[in-house]
Coordinates of N, CA and C in Angstrom, one line a residue:
M1 N 136.5 187.0 11.9 CA 136.1 188.5 11.4 C 136.4 188.9 10.5
K2 N 137.1 188.1 9.6 CA 138.1 189.1 8.6 C 137.1 188.6 7.2
T3 N 136.6 187.3 7.7 CA 136.2 186.5 6.6 C 134.6 186.8 6.0
K4 N 134.3 187.6 7.4 CA 133.1 188.6 7.3 C 133.1 189.9 6.7
Y5 N 134.2 190.7 7.1 CA 134.6 191.8 6.9 C 135.3 191.4 5.1
K6 N 135.2 190.7 4.8 CA 135.7 190.2 3.5 C 134.0 190.3 2.9
I7 N 133.6 189.1 3.3 CA 132.6 189.2 2.7 C 131.7 190.4 2.8
G8 N 131.5 191.0 3.5 CA 131.3 192.5 3.5 C 131.5 193.4 2.2
V9 N 132.9 193.2 2.6 CA 133.4 194.0 1.5 C 133.0 193.5 0.0
L10 N 133.0 192.6 -0.5 CA 132.6 192.0 -1.5 C 131.2 192.5 -2.2
V11 N 130.2 192.5 -0.8 CA 128.5 192.4 -1.3 C 129.3 194.1 -1.5
I12 N 129.1 194.9 -0.8 CA 129.4 196.4 -1.1 C 129.5 196.8 -2.5
M13 N 131.4 196.3 -2.6 CA 131.3 196.2 -4.0 C 130.7 195.9 -4.3
F14 N 130.0 194.9 -4.9 CA 129.1 194.1 -5.8 C 128.1 195.3 -6.0
L15 N 127.5 195.5 -5.0 CA 126.2 196.8 -5.0 C 126.4 197.6 -5.7
F16 N 128.0 198.2 -5.5 CA 128.8 199.6 -5.7 C 128.8 199.7 -7.7
S17 N 128.8 198.2 -8.0 CA 129.2 197.7 -9.4 C 127.8 197.6 -10.1
S18 N 126.9 196.9 -9.9 CA 125.9 197.1 -10.3 C 125.2 197.9 -10.4
L19 N 125.7 199.6 -9.7 CA 124.5 200.6 -9.3 C 125.3 201.5 -10.7
T20 N 126.9 201.2 -10.4 CA 127.4 202.3 -11.5 C 127.4 201.4 -12.7
T21 N 127.2 199.9 -13.0 CA 126.4 199.4 -14.6 C 125.1 200.3 -15.2
L22 N 124.2 200.4 -13.7 CA 122.5 201.1 -14.3 C 123.2 201.8 -14.5
Q23 N 123.8 203.1 -14.0 CA 124.2 204.5 -14.5 C 124.8 204.9 -15.8
A24 N 125.8 204.0 -16.0 CA 126.4 204.1 -17.1 C 126.0 203.3 -18.1
Q25 N 124.1 203.2 -18.6 CA 123.7 202.4 -19.3 C 123.0 204.3 -19.8
S26 N 123.1 203.9 -21.6 CA 122.5 205.7 -22.1 C 121.2 204.9 -23.4
S27 N 121.0 205.5 -23.9 CA 119.9 205.7 -24.8 C 120.2 206.2 -26.1
E28 N 119.0 205.8 -27.5 CA 119.8 206.8 -28.8 C 118.1 206.4 -29.4
G29 N 117.9 207.9 -29.7 CA 116.6 207.6 -30.2 C 116.4 207.6 -32.1
K30 N 115.8 207.2 -32.4 CA 115.7 206.9 -33.8 C 114.4 207.6 -34.8
Q31 N 114.5 208.4 -35.5 CA 112.9 208.5 -36.4 C 112.8 207.9 -37.2
V32 N 111.3 207.5 -36.9 CA 110.8 206.1 -38.1 C 109.3 207.6 -38.2
F33 N 109.3 207.9 -39.4 CA 108.5 208.4 -40.2 C 107.3 207.7 -41.1
V34 N 105.8 208.0 -40.3 CA 104.6 207.4 -41.1 C 104.0 208.0 -41.9
R35 N 103.7 207.8 -42.9 CA 102.6 208.4 -44.2 C 101.8 207.2 -44.4
L36 N 100.6 208.1 -44.9 CA 99.3 207.8 -44.9 C 98.8 208.6 -45.9
K37 N 98.5 207.8 -47.1 CA 98.0 209.0 -48.5 C 96.3 208.4 -48.3
E38 N 95.3 210.6 -48.4 CA 94.4 210.1 -47.9 C 94.1 209.0 -49.3
V39 N 92.9 208.3 -49.1 CA 92.0 207.3 -49.5 C 90.6 207.6 -49.6
A40 N 90.1 206.8 -50.7 CA 88.5 207.0 -50.7 C 88.0 206.4 -51.8
L41 N 87.8 205.0 -51.8 CA 87.5 204.1 -52.1 C 86.2 203.3 -52.1
L42 N 85.3 203.3 -53.0 CA 83.8 203.2 -53.1 C 83.5 201.8 -53.6
A43 N 82.8 200.8 -53.6 CA 82.2 199.7 -54.4 C 80.7 199.6 -53.8
I44 N 80.0 198.9 -55.3 CA 78.3 199.0 -54.8 C 78.4 197.1 -54.9
K45 N 78.2 196.0 -54.5 CA 77.8 195.0 -54.5 C 76.8 194.0 -54.5
S46 N 76.5 193.3 -55.2 CA 75.0 192.7 -55.1 C 74.4 191.4 -54.7
T47 N 74.1 190.8 -54.0 CA 73.7 189.1 -54.5 C 72.8 188.7 -55.6
S48 N 72.3 189.8 -56.4 CA 71.5 189.3 -58.1 C 72.1 190.6 -58.8
Q49 N 72.1 190.2 -60.3 CA 72.5 190.8 -61.0 C 72.1 192.1 -61.4
S50 N 70.6 192.3 -61.0 CA 69.5 193.5 -61.6 C 68.5 193.2 -60.7
M51 N 67.3 194.5 -60.4 CA 66.7 194.9 -59.7 C 65.5 195.0 -60.9
L52 N 64.2 194.3 -60.4 CA 63.1 194.0 -60.9 C 61.8 195.2 -60.5
F53 N 61.4 196.0 -60.7 CA 60.2 196.9 -59.9 C 58.9 197.1 -60.8
Q54 N 58.5 196.1 -60.2 CA 56.7 195.8 -61.0 C 56.0 196.2 -60.2
F55 N 54.7 196.5 -60.8 CA 53.5 197.2 -60.9 C 52.5 196.2 -61.2
N56 N 51.7 195.7 -60.5 CA 51.2 195.0 -60.6 C 49.3 194.9 -60.8
G57 N 48.5 195.4 -61.3 CA 47.1 195.5 -61.6 C 46.9 194.5 -60.0
P58 N 45.4 195.8 -59.4 CA 45.0 195.2 -58.2 C 44.3 193.7 -58.5
N59 N 43.4 193.3 -57.5 CA 42.8 191.8 -57.5 C 41.3 192.4 -57.7
Q60 N 40.9 193.7 -57.7 CA 39.5 194.3 -57.9 C 39.5 195.5 -58.1
S61 N 38.4 195.6 -59.2 CA 38.9 197.1 -59.8 C 37.8 198.5 -58.0
G62 N 39.0 199.6 -58.8 CA 39.1 200.8 -57.8 C 40.2 200.5 -56.7
E63 N 40.8 199.7 -56.8 CA 42.1 199.4 -56.0 C 43.5 200.3 -56.7
P64 N 44.4 200.4 -55.5 CA 45.0 201.0 -56.0 C 46.4 200.1 -56.5
L65 N 47.1 200.2 -57.7 CA 48.1 199.0 -58.0 C 48.8 198.6 -57.2
I66 N 49.3 197.6 -57.1 CA 50.0 196.7 -56.0 C 51.4 197.0 -56.2
N67 N 52.4 197.7 -54.9 CA 53.5 197.7 -55.5 C 54.5 196.7 -55.5
S68 N 54.9 196.7 -56.1 CA 56.2 195.6 -55.8 C 57.3 196.1 -54.6
N69 N 57.8 195.0 -54.3 CA 58.3 195.0 -52.8 C 60.5 195.8 -52.7
A70 N 60.5 196.2 -51.9 CA 61.9 196.7 -51.3 C 63.0 195.9 -51.9
N71 N 63.6 196.3 -52.2 CA 64.9 195.3 -53.2 C 66.1 196.0 -52.0
T72 N 66.4 194.4 -50.7 CA 67.9 194.5 -49.9 C 69.0 193.7 -50.4
S73 N 69.3 193.9 -52.4 CA 70.8 192.7 -52.6 C 71.6 193.8 -52.7
T74 N 71.4 194.7 -52.0 CA 73.0 195.9 -52.4 C 73.6 195.8 -51.2
W75 N 74.7 196.2 -51.1 CA 75.6 196.8 -50.4 C 76.5 197.5 -50.6
L76 N 76.9 198.7 -49.9 CA 78.2 200.0 -50.0 C 79.5 199.5 -49.5
N77 N 80.1 198.9 -49.7 CA 81.5 198.7 -48.7 C 82.3 200.2 -49.8
Y78 N 83.4 200.7 -48.5 CA 84.6 201.2 -48.7 C 84.9 201.5 -47.4
T79 N 86.6 202.2 -48.4 CA 87.8 202.5 -47.4 C 88.4 204.0 -47.4
S80 N 87.8 204.3 -46.5 CA 88.4 206.0 -46.3 C 89.2 206.2 -45.0
A81 N 90.1 207.0 -45.6 CA 91.2 207.4 -44.9 C 91.3 209.1 -45.2
I82 N 91.5 210.1 -44.3 CA 90.9 211.3 -44.3 C 92.3 212.1 -44.2
G83 N 92.3 213.3 -44.3 CA 93.7 213.8 -44.4 C 93.3 214.8 -43.1
V84 N 94.2 215.3 -42.8 CA 94.6 216.1 -41.3 C 93.2 217.3 -41.1
N85 N 92.8 218.4 -41.9 CA 92.0 219.2 -42.4 C 91.0 218.8 -43.2
T86 N 91.1 217.6 -43.0 CA 89.9 217.2 -44.3 C 88.4 216.7 -42.7
S87 N 87.1 217.2 -43.9 CA 85.7 217.2 -43.1 C 85.3 215.3 -43.2
N88 N 84.9 215.0 -42.4 CA 84.5 213.7 -42.9 C 84.0 213.3 -44.0
R89 N 83.4 211.9 -44.7 CA 82.9 212.2 -45.7 C 81.7 211.8 -45.6
T90 N 81.0 211.6 -46.9 CA 79.5 211.7 -47.6 C 79.2 210.6 -48.1
I91 N 78.4 209.9 -48.1 CA 78.0 209.2 -49.8 C 76.9 209.7 -50.2
S92 N 77.1 209.7 -51.0 CA 75.5 210.5 -52.0 C 75.0 209.9 -53.3
A93 N 73.6 209.3 -53.1 CA 72.9 208.8 -54.9 C 72.6 209.3 -55.2
Q94 N 72.3 209.7 -56.7 CA 71.1 210.3 -57.6 C 71.0 209.2 -59.0
I95 N 69.9 209.1 -58.9 CA 69.0 208.7 -60.5 C 69.4 209.7 -61.2
D96 N 69.6 208.6 -62.4 CA 70.9 209.5 -63.7 C 68.6 210.1 -64.8
H97 N 68.1 209.9 -64.5 CA 66.6 210.1 -64.6 C 64.9 209.8 -64.1
A98 N 64.6 211.0 -64.6 CA 63.0 210.9 -63.4 C 61.9 208.9 -64.0
V99 N 61.7 208.7 -63.3 CA 60.5 208.2 -64.5 C 59.4 208.7 -63.8
P100 N 57.8 209.3 -64.4 CA 57.1 210.1 -63.8 C 56.4 209.6 -63.3
G101 N 55.9 210.0 -62.4 CA 54.9 209.1 -61.7 C 55.7 208.4 -60.3
I102 N 56.4 207.6 -60.0 CA 57.3 207.1 -59.7 C 58.2 207.6 -58.8
D103 N 58.3 207.6 -57.5 CA 59.6 207.9 -56.4 C 60.2 206.3 -56.3
F104 N 61.3 207.0 -56.1 CA 62.3 205.7 -55.8 C 62.6 206.3 -54.4
I105 N 62.7 205.5 -53.1 CA 63.2 206.0 -51.3 C 64.2 204.9 -51.5
I106 N 65.4 205.5 -51.3 CA 66.9 204.8 -50.5 C 67.2 204.9 -49.3
N107 N 67.4 203.4 -47.8 CA 67.9 203.8 -46.9 C 69.5 203.0 -46.8
A108 N 70.4 203.8 -46.8 CA 71.6 202.6 -46.3 C 71.6 202.7 -44.8
R109 N 71.4 202.0 -44.7 CA 71.0 201.1 -42.9 C 72.9 201.1 -42.3
N110 N 72.8 201.2 -41.3 CA 74.0 201.8 -40.3 C 74.9 199.8 -40.9
S111 N 75.9 200.4 -41.2 CA 76.9 198.9 -41.5 C 77.0 197.8 -39.9
I112 N 77.2 197.1 -39.7 CA 77.6 196.1 -38.4 C 78.9 195.8 -38.8
T113 N 79.7 195.6 -39.5 CA 81.0 195.3 -40.5 C 82.0 196.5 -40.6
G114 N 83.3 195.3 -40.1 CA 84.1 196.9 -40.6 C 84.5 197.6 -38.9
K115 N 85.4 198.4 -39.4 CA 85.8 199.2 -38.5 C 86.4 200.1 -38.6
G116 N 86.2 201.1 -37.7 CA 86.2 202.6 -37.8 C 85.2 203.5 -37.5
A117 N 85.3 204.8 -37.9 CA 84.3 206.1 -37.7 C 83.6 205.8 -39.2
L118 N 82.8 204.3 -39.1 CA 81.5 203.8 -40.0 C 80.5 205.5 -40.4
G119 N 80.0 205.6 -41.9 CA 79.1 207.1 -41.9 C 78.1 205.9 -40.9
Q120 N 77.1 206.9 -40.9 CA 75.7 206.9 -40.4 C 74.3 207.5 -41.0
S121 N 73.5 206.4 -41.1 CA 72.8 206.4 -41.9 C 71.7 207.8 -41.8
N122 N 71.2 208.3 -43.4 CA 70.3 209.4 -43.1 C 68.9 208.9 -43.3
G123 N 68.4 208.0 -42.7 CA 67.1 207.6 -42.2 C 67.3 207.4 -44.2
N124 N 65.5 207.4 -44.7 CA 64.2 207.3 -46.1 C 65.2 208.2 -46.7
V125 N 65.5 208.6 -47.7 CA 65.9 209.5 -48.7 C 65.4 209.4 -50.1
L126 N 64.9 210.3 -50.2 CA 64.0 210.5 -52.0 C 65.0 210.5 -52.8
L127 N 65.4 210.0 -53.8 CA 66.4 210.1 -54.4 C 66.1 211.0 -56.1
A128 N 66.9 212.0 -56.1 CA 66.6 213.0 -57.3 C 67.7 212.6 -58.7
T129 N 67.3 213.2 -59.6 CA 68.7 213.6 -60.1 C 69.3 214.6 -60.0
S130 N 69.7 215.4 -58.9 CA 70.7 215.7 -57.9 C 71.1 214.5 -57.1
P131 N 72.5 215.0 -56.7 CA 72.9 214.1 -55.4 C 71.8 214.5 -54.2
K132 N 72.1 213.1 -53.7 CA 71.2 213.6 -51.8 C 72.0 212.3 -50.8
V133 N 72.5 213.1 -49.6 CA 73.2 212.3 -48.8 C 72.4 211.3 -48.6
I134 N 73.4 209.8 -48.4 CA 72.5 208.5 -48.0 C 73.4 208.3 -46.7
L135 N 74.2 208.6 -46.3 CA 75.6 208.6 -45.4 C 76.5 209.8 -44.7
S136 N 76.8 209.8 -43.9 CA 77.8 211.0 -43.6 C 78.5 210.3 -42.6
Q137 N 79.4 211.3 -41.9 CA 80.4 210.5 -40.6 C 81.2 210.0 -41.1
I138 N 81.5 209.8 -41.9 CA 82.8 208.7 -42.8 C 83.9 209.3 -41.8
G139 N 84.7 208.7 -41.5 CA 86.1 209.1 -41.5 C 86.9 208.1 -41.5
G140 N 88.2 207.9 -40.9 CA 88.7 206.6 -41.4 C 88.3 205.4 -41.1
A141 N 87.7 204.8 -42.3 CA 87.3 203.4 -41.8 C 87.2 202.2 -42.9
Y142 N 86.9 201.3 -43.2 CA 86.6 199.9 -44.2 C 85.6 199.4 -43.6
T143 N 84.7 198.4 -44.3 CA 83.7 198.1 -44.4 C 83.7 197.0 -44.2
G144 N 84.4 195.9 -45.0 CA 84.9 194.9 -45.4 C 84.1 194.3 -46.9
I145 N 84.6 193.4 -47.4 CA 84.0 193.5 -49.0 C 83.0 192.7 -49.2
G146 N 82.4 192.9 -49.9 CA 81.1 192.2 -50.6 C 80.3 191.7 -49.9
P147 N 78.6 191.1 -50.7 CA 77.5 191.3 -50.3 C 77.3 191.0 -48.7
N148 N 76.9 191.3 -48.2 CA 77.1 191.0 -46.0 C 77.7 191.7 -45.4
N149 N 78.7 192.8 -46.4 CA 79.6 193.5 -45.2 C 79.4 194.9 -45.4
G150 N 79.3 195.9 -44.5 CA 79.3 197.5 -45.1 C 77.7 197.7 -44.4
H151 N 77.2 198.4 -45.6 CA 76.0 199.2 -45.1 C 75.0 198.5 -46.3
Q152 N 73.6 198.2 -45.8 CA 72.7 197.4 -47.0 C 71.9 198.4 -46.9
I153 N 71.7 198.5 -48.7 CA 70.8 199.2 -48.9 C 69.0 198.6 -49.1
N154 N 68.7 199.7 -48.8 CA 66.9 198.9 -49.0 C 66.7 200.8 -50.3
L155 N 65.9 199.9 -50.8 CA 65.5 200.5 -52.5 C 64.5 200.5 -52.6
E156 N 63.2 201.3 -52.8 CA 62.2 201.1 -53.1 C 61.6 202.3 -54.1
A157 N 60.7 201.5 -55.1 CA 59.6 202.6 -55.8 C 58.3 202.3 -55.8
K158 N 58.1 203.4 -55.5 CA 56.4 203.6 -54.7 C 56.1 204.8 -56.1
I159 N 54.6 205.2 -56.1 CA 53.8 205.1 -57.1 C 53.3 206.8 -56.3
S160 N 54.1 207.9 -57.0 CA 54.1 209.2 -56.6 C 52.4 209.9 -56.3
D161 N 52.3 209.5 -57.7 CA 51.3 210.7 -59.0 C 50.4 209.6 -60.3
Y162 N 49.3 209.0 -59.9 CA 48.9 208.0 -60.7 C 48.9 208.8 -62.0
S163 N 48.4 210.2 -61.8 CA 47.8 211.2 -63.2 C 48.9 211.1 -64.3
K164 N 50.6 210.5 -64.0 CA 51.6 210.6 -64.5 C 52.2 210.1 -64.6
L165 N 51.6 208.5 -64.4 CA 52.2 206.9 -64.6 C 51.2 206.3 -65.9
R166 N 52.5 206.2 -66.6 CA 52.6 205.5 -68.3 C 53.1 204.0 -68.2
A167 N 52.6 203.6 -69.0 CA 53.0 202.0 -69.4 C 54.0 201.5 -69.7
L168 N 55.6 201.3 -68.6 CA 56.4 201.4 -69.1 C 56.9 199.7 -69.5
N169 N 57.7 199.4 -70.1 CA 58.6 197.9 -70.3 C 59.9 197.8 -70.3
N170 N 60.1 197.4 -69.2 CA 61.6 197.6 -68.9 C 62.6 198.9 -68.8
Q171 N 61.7 199.7 -68.3 CA 62.7 201.4 -67.9 C 63.7 201.3 -66.9
T172 N 65.2 201.6 -67.5 CA 66.0 201.9 -67.1 C 66.2 202.7 -66.0
V173 N 66.8 202.7 -65.0 CA 67.3 203.8 -64.4 C 68.6 203.7 -64.0
T174 N 69.6 204.5 -64.4 CA 70.7 203.6 -62.9 C 70.9 205.1 -61.6
I175 N 71.2 204.2 -60.6 CA 71.5 205.2 -59.6 C 72.8 205.3 -59.3
I176 N 73.6 206.4 -59.4 CA 75.0 206.7 -59.4 C 75.2 207.2 -57.7
Y177 N 76.4 206.8 -57.0 CA 76.8 206.6 -56.0 C 78.2 207.0 -55.9
T178 N 78.2 208.3 -55.1 CA 79.6 208.7 -54.7 C 80.1 209.0 -53.4
I179 N 80.9 209.3 -53.1 CA 82.0 209.1 -52.0 C 82.7 210.6 -52.1
S180 N 83.0 211.4 -50.9 CA 83.6 212.9 -51.1 C 83.1 213.7 -49.7
N181 N 84.4 214.5 -49.7 CA 84.8 215.6 -48.5 C 83.8 215.9 -48.7

């Protein structure tokens, strides 16, 4: 009986000491600071050096000029980190000058690469010499780098007014892209 008593006392003492050890534990906190600055970086990546929109004569008199095909060789890449009290960003596009009788229509397709609050396409947008929003609702996000990442640009040149057309030989038009709050 004394052996059972001794074993019982040892078990109780072990449990009590384990309980005391658990209750004697303490914890301490350490502050960790996180700093993230606002970031707004935009890059234009292309699979070709330049774009050419060419209007050819029709096959038969009385028919309209034949428009060139749309160009889809350009991609918009960006990285964005917005501030606490900052609204989402947009990307706008504009042309540096108009070409009489020709409209430029742009469509920035929704991105299928990257992560975060990627921008939403505003569909087909007629470019002008003043900025027009082509992507909106950009939050904290990144698209990936280079062609085939980010937002693919579909750009078309269409005849808008035949009465204003004049023969042109390699008229250069620059498209300016801007990311802003």
